[in-house]
XYZ file of N, CA and C in Angstrom:
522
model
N 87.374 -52.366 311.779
C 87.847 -51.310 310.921
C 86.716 -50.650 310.140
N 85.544 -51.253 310.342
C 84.400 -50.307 309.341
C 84.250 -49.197 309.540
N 84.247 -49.109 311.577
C 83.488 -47.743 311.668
C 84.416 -46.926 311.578
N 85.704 -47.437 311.408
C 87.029 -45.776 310.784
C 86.610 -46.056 309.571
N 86.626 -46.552 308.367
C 86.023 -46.511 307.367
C 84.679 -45.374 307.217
N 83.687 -45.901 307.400
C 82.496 -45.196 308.096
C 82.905 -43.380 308.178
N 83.610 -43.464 309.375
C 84.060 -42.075 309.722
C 84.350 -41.670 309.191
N 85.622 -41.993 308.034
C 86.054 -41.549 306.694
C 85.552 -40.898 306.103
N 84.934 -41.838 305.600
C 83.603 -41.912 304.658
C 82.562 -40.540 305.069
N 82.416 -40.033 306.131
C 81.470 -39.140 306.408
C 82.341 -37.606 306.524
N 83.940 -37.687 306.774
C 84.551 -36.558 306.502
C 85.008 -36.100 305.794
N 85.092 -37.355 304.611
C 85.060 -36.874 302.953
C 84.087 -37.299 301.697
N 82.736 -36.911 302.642
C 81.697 -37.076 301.745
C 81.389 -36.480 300.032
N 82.411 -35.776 300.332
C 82.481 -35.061 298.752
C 82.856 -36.068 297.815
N 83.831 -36.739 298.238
C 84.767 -37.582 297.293
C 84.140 -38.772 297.332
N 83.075 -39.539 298.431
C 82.299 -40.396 298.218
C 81.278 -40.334 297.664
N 80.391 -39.077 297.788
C 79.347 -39.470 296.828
C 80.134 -39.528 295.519
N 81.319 -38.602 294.878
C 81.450 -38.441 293.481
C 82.281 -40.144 292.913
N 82.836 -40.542 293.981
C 83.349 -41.832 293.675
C 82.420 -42.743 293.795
N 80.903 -42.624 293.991
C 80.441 -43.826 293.755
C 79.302 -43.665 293.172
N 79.215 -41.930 292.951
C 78.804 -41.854 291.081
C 79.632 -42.252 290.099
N 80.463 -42.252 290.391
C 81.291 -42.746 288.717
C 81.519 -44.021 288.860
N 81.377 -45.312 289.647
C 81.188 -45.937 289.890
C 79.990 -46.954 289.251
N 78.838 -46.483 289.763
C 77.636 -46.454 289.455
C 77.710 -45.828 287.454
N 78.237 -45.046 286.981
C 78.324 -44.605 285.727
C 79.348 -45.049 285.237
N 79.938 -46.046 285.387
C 80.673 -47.096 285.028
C 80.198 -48.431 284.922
N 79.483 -48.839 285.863
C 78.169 -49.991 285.839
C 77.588 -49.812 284.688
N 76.935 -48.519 284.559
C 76.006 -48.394 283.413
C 76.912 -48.833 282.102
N 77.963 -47.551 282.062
C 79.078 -47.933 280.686
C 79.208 -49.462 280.243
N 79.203 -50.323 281.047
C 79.523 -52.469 281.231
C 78.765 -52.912 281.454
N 77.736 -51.860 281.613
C 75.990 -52.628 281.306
C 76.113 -54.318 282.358
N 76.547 -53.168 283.946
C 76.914 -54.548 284.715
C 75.766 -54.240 285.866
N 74.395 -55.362 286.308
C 73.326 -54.075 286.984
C 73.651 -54.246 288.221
N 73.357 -53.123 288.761
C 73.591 -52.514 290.410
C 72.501 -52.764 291.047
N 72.780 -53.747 292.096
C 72.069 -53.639 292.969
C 71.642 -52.811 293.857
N 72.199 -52.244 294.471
C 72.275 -51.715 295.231
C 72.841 -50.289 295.249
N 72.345 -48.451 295.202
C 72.994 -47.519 294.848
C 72.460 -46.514 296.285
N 73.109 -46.797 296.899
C 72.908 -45.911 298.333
C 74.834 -45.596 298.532
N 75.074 -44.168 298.366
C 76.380 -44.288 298.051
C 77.256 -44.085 299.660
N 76.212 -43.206 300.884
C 76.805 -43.160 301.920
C 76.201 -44.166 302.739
N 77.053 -45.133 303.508
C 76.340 -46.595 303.811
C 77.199 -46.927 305.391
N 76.476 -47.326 306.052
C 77.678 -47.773 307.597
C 77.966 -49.147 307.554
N 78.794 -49.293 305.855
C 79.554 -51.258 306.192
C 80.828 -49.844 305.470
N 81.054 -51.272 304.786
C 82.487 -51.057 303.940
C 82.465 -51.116 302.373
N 80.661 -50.837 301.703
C 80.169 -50.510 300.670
C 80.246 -48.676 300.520
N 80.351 -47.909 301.762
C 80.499 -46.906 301.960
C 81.354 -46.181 300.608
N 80.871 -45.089 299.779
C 81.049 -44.253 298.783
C 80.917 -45.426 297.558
N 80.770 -46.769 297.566
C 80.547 -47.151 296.867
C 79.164 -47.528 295.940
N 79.466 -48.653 295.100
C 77.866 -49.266 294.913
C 77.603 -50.555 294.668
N 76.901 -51.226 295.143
C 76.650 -52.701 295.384
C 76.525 -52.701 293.702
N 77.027 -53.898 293.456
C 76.564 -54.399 292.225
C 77.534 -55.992 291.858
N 76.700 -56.680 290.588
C 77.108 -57.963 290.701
C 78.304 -58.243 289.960
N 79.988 -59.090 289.869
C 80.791 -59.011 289.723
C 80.983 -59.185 288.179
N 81.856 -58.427 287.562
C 82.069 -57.922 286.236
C 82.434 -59.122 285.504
N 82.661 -59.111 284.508
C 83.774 -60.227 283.563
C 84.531 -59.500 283.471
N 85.508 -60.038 282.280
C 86.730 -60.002 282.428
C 87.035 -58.532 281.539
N 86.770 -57.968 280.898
C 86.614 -56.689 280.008
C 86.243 -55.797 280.933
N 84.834 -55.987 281.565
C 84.366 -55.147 282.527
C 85.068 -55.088 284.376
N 85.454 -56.193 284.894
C 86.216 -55.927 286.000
C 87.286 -54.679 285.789
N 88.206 -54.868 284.930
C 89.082 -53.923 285.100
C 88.444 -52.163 284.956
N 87.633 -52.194 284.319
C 86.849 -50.566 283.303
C 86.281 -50.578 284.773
N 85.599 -51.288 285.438
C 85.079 -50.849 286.565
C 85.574 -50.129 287.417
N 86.777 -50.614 287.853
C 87.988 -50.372 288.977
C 88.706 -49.174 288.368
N 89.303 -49.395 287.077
C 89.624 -48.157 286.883
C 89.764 -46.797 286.275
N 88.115 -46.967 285.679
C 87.621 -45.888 284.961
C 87.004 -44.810 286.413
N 86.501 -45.521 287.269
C 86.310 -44.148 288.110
C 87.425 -43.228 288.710
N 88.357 -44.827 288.909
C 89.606 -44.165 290.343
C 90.245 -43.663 289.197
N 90.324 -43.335 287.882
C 91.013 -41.906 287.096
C 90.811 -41.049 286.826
N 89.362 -40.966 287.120
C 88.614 -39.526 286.792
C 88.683 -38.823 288.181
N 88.442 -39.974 289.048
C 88.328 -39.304 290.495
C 89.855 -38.587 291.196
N 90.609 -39.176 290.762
C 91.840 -39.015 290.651
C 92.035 -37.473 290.118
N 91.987 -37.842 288.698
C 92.351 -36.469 288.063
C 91.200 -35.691 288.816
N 90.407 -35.695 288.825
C 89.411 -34.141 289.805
C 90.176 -33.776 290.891
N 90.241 -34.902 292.021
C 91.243 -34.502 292.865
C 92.421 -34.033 292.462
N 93.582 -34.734 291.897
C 94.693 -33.513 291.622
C 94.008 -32.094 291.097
N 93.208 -31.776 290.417
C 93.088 -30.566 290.116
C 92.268 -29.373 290.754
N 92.041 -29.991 291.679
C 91.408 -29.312 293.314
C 92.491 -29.709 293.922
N 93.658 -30.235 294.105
C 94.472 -29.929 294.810
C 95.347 -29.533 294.577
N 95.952 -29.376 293.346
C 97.359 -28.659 292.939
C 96.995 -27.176 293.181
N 96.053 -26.785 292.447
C 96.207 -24.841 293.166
C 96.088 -24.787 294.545
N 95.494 -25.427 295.045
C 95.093 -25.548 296.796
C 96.564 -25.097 297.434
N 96.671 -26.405 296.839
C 98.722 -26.717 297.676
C 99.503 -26.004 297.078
N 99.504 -25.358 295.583
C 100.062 -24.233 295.830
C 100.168 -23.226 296.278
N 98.896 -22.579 296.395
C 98.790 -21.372 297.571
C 99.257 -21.706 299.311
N 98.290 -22.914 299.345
C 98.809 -22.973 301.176
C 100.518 -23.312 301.292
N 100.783 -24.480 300.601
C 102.355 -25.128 300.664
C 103.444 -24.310 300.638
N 103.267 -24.068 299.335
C 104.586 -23.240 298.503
C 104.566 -21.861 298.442
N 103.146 -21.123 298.377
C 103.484 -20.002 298.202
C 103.026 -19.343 299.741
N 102.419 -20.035 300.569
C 102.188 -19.401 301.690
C 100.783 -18.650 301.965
N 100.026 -18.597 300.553
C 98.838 -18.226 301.218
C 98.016 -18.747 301.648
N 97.373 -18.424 302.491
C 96.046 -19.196 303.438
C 94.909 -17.994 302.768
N 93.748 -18.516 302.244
C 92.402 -18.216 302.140
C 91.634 -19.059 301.859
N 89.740 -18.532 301.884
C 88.838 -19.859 302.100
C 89.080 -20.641 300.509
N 88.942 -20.353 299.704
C 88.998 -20.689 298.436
C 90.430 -21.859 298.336
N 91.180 -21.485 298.679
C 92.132 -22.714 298.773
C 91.541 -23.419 300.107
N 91.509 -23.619 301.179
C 91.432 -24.739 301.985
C 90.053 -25.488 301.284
N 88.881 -24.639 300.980
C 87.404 -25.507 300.266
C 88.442 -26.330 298.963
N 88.894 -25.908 298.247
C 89.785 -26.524 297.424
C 90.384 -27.628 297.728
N 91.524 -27.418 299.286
C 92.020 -28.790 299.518
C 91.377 -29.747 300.129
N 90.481 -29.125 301.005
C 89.241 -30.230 301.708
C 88.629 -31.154 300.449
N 87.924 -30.159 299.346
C 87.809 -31.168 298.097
C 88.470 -31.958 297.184
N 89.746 -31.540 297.280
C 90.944 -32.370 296.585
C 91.288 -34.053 297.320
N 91.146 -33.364 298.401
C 91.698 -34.687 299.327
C 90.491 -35.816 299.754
N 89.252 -34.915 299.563
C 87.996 -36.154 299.853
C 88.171 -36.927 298.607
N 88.245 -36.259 297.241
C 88.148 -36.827 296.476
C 89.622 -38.303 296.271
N 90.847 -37.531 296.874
C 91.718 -38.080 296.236
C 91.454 -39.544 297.641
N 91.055 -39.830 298.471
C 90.905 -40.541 299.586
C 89.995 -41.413 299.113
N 89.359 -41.255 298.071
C 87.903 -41.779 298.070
C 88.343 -42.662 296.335
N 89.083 -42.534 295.753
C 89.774 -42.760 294.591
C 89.710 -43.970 294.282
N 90.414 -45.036 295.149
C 90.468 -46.440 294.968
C 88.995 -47.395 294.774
N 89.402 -48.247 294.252
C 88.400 -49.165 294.074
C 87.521 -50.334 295.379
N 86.823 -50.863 295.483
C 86.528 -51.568 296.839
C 86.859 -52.808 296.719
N 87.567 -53.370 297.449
C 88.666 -54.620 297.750
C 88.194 -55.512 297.034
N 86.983 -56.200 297.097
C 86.250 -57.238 296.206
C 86.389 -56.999 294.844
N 86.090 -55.854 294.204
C 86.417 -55.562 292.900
C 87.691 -55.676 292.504
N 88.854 -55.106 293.076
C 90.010 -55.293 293.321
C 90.370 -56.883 293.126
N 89.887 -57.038 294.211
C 90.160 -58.832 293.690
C 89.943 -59.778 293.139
N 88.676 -59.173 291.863
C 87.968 -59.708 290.846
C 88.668 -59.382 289.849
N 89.205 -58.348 289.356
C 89.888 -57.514 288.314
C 91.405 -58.255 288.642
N 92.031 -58.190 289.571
C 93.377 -59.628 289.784
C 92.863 -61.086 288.913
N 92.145 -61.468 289.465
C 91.551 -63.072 289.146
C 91.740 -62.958 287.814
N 90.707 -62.197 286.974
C 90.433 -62.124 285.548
C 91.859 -61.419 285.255
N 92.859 -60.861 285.513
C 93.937 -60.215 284.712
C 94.994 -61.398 284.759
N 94.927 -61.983 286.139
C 96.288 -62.037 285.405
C 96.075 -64.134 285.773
N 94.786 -64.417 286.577
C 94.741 -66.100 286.644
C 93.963 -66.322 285.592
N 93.161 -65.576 284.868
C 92.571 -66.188 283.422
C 93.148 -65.925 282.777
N 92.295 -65.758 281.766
C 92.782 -66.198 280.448
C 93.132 -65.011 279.441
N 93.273 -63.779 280.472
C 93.935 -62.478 279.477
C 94.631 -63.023 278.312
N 94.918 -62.015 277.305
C 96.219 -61.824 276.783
C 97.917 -61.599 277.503
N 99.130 -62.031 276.882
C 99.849 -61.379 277.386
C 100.302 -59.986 277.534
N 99.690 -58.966 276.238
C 99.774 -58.013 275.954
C 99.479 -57.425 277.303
N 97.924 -57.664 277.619
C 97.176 -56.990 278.296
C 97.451 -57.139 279.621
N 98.435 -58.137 279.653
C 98.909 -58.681 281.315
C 99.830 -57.237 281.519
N 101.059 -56.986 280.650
C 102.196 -56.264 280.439
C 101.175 -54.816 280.556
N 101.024 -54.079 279.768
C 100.130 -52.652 279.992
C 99.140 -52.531 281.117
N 98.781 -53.435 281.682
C 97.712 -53.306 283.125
C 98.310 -53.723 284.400
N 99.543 -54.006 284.330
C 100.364 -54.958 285.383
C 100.363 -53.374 286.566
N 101.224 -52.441 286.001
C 101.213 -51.110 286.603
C 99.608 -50.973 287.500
N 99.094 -50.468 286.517
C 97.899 -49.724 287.057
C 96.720 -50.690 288.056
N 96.520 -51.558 287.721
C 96.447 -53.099 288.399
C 96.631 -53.328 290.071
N 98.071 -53.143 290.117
C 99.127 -53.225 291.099
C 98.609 -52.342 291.660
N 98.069 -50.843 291.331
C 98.545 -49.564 292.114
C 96.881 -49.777 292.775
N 95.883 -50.146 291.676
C 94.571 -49.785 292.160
C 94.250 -51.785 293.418
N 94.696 -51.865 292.747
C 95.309 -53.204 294.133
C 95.330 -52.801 295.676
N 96.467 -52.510 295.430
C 96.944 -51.984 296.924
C 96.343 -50.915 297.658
N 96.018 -49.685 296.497
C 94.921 -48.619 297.117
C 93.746 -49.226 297.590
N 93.204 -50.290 297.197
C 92.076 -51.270 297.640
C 92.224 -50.991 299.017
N 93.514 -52.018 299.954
C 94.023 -52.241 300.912
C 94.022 -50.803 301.974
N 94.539 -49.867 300.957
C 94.445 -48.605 301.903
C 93.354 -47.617 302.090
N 92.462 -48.131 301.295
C 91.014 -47.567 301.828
C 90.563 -48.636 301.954
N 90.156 -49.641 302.079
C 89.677 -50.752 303.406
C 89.965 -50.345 304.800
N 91.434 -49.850 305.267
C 91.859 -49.446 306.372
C 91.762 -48.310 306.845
N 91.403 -47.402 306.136
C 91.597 -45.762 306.068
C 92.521 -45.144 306.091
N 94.013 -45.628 305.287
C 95.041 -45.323 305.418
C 95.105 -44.027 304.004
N 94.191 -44.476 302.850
C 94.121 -43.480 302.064
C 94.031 -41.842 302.352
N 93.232 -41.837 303.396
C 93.348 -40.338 303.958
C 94.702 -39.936 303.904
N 95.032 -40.402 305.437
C 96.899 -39.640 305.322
C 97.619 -39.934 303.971
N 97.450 -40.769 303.138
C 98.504 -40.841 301.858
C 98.073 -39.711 301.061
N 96.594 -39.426 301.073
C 96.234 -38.191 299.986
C 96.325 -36.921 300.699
N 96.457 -36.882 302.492
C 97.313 -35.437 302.762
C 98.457 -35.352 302.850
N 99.359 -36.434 302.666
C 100.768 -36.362 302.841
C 100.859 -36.254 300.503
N 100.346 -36.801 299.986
C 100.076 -36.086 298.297
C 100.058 -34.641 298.311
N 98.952 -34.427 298.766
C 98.617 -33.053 298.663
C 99.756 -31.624 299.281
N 100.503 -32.141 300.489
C 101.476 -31.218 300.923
C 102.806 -31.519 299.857
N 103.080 -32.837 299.520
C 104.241 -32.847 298.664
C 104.468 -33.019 297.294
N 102.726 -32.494 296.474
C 102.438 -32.213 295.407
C 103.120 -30.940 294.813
N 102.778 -29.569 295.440
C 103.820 -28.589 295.283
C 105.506 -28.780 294.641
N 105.876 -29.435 295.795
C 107.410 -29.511 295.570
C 107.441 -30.234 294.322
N 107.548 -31.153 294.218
C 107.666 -31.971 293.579
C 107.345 -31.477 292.141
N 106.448 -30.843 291.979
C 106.191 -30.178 290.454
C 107.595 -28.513 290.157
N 107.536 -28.121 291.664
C 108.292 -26.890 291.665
C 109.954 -27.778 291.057
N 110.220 -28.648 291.315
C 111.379 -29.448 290.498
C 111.569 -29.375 289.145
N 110.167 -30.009 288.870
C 110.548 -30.072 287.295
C 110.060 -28.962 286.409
N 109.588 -27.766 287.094
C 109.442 -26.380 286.561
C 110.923 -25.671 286.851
């Protein structure tokens, strides 16, 4: 599964280098040091950045201080995108460069599985709070499983099947 990873990784290079700058500028923030900062790579470090495993404060800020920024960039390169192409029907270059960048980014979002499963360990088999179990259980869970779906490259189709049913879905509650 690397080299679909890999491939990924090279057709949404936008969203990898920026996801593993913020990544990397999240390291810095937890003052956690990086080994390693080569962000386009042919394993399964790809858009990421090598570095050595967080504690328990810093695992989670790691995982999910990038995948929210990266996140929010992507929705906001992709909501006008998908409104013009989706809902309202127009096609021009400015929206598709838009959704091509919405969707590298939003593909590229999740955290890398190891981190993922460092930020589990410390949340919820140590020695958290309960507080902190209850308010991170959500977001936790979600950047969890997104782990799983960019390990596989399943994140792609989930962030173009986002991106086409982003439209609607807002046209509801407007």
């Amino acid at each position: 599964m690397g080299i679909i990873r890999y491939i990924i990784t090279l057709l949404t290079f936008p969203g990898a280098l920026f996801a593993g700058f913020m990544e990397h500028l999240a390291c810095r923030m937890y003052k956690i040091p990086v080994e390693y900062s080569k962000y386009i790579q042919k394993n399964e470090l790809s858009g990421h950045v090598e570095h050595m495993l967080a504690d328990q404060k810093g695992s989670f800020g790691v995982c999910f201080l990038p995948h929210i920024i990266t996140l929010l960039c992507g929705i906001s390169f992709v909501l006008p995108a998908s409104m013009n192409l989706f809902y309202l029907g127009k096609i021009n270059i400015v929206s598709l460069v838009f959704m091509y960048v919405g969707i590298s980014f939003l593909s590229n979002s999740f955290p890398l599985l190891e981190h993922a499963i460092n930020m589990w360990d410390h949340l919820f088999k140590g020695s958290a709070k309960p507080v902190s179990k209850i308010f991170l259980a959500v977001p936790a869970t979600v950047m969890y499983g997104g782990a799983y779906l960019e390990k596989y490259g399943i994140s792609l189709l989930t962030s173009i099947a986002f991106s086409v049913v982003l439209p609607y879905v807002i046209a509801l509650f407007i």
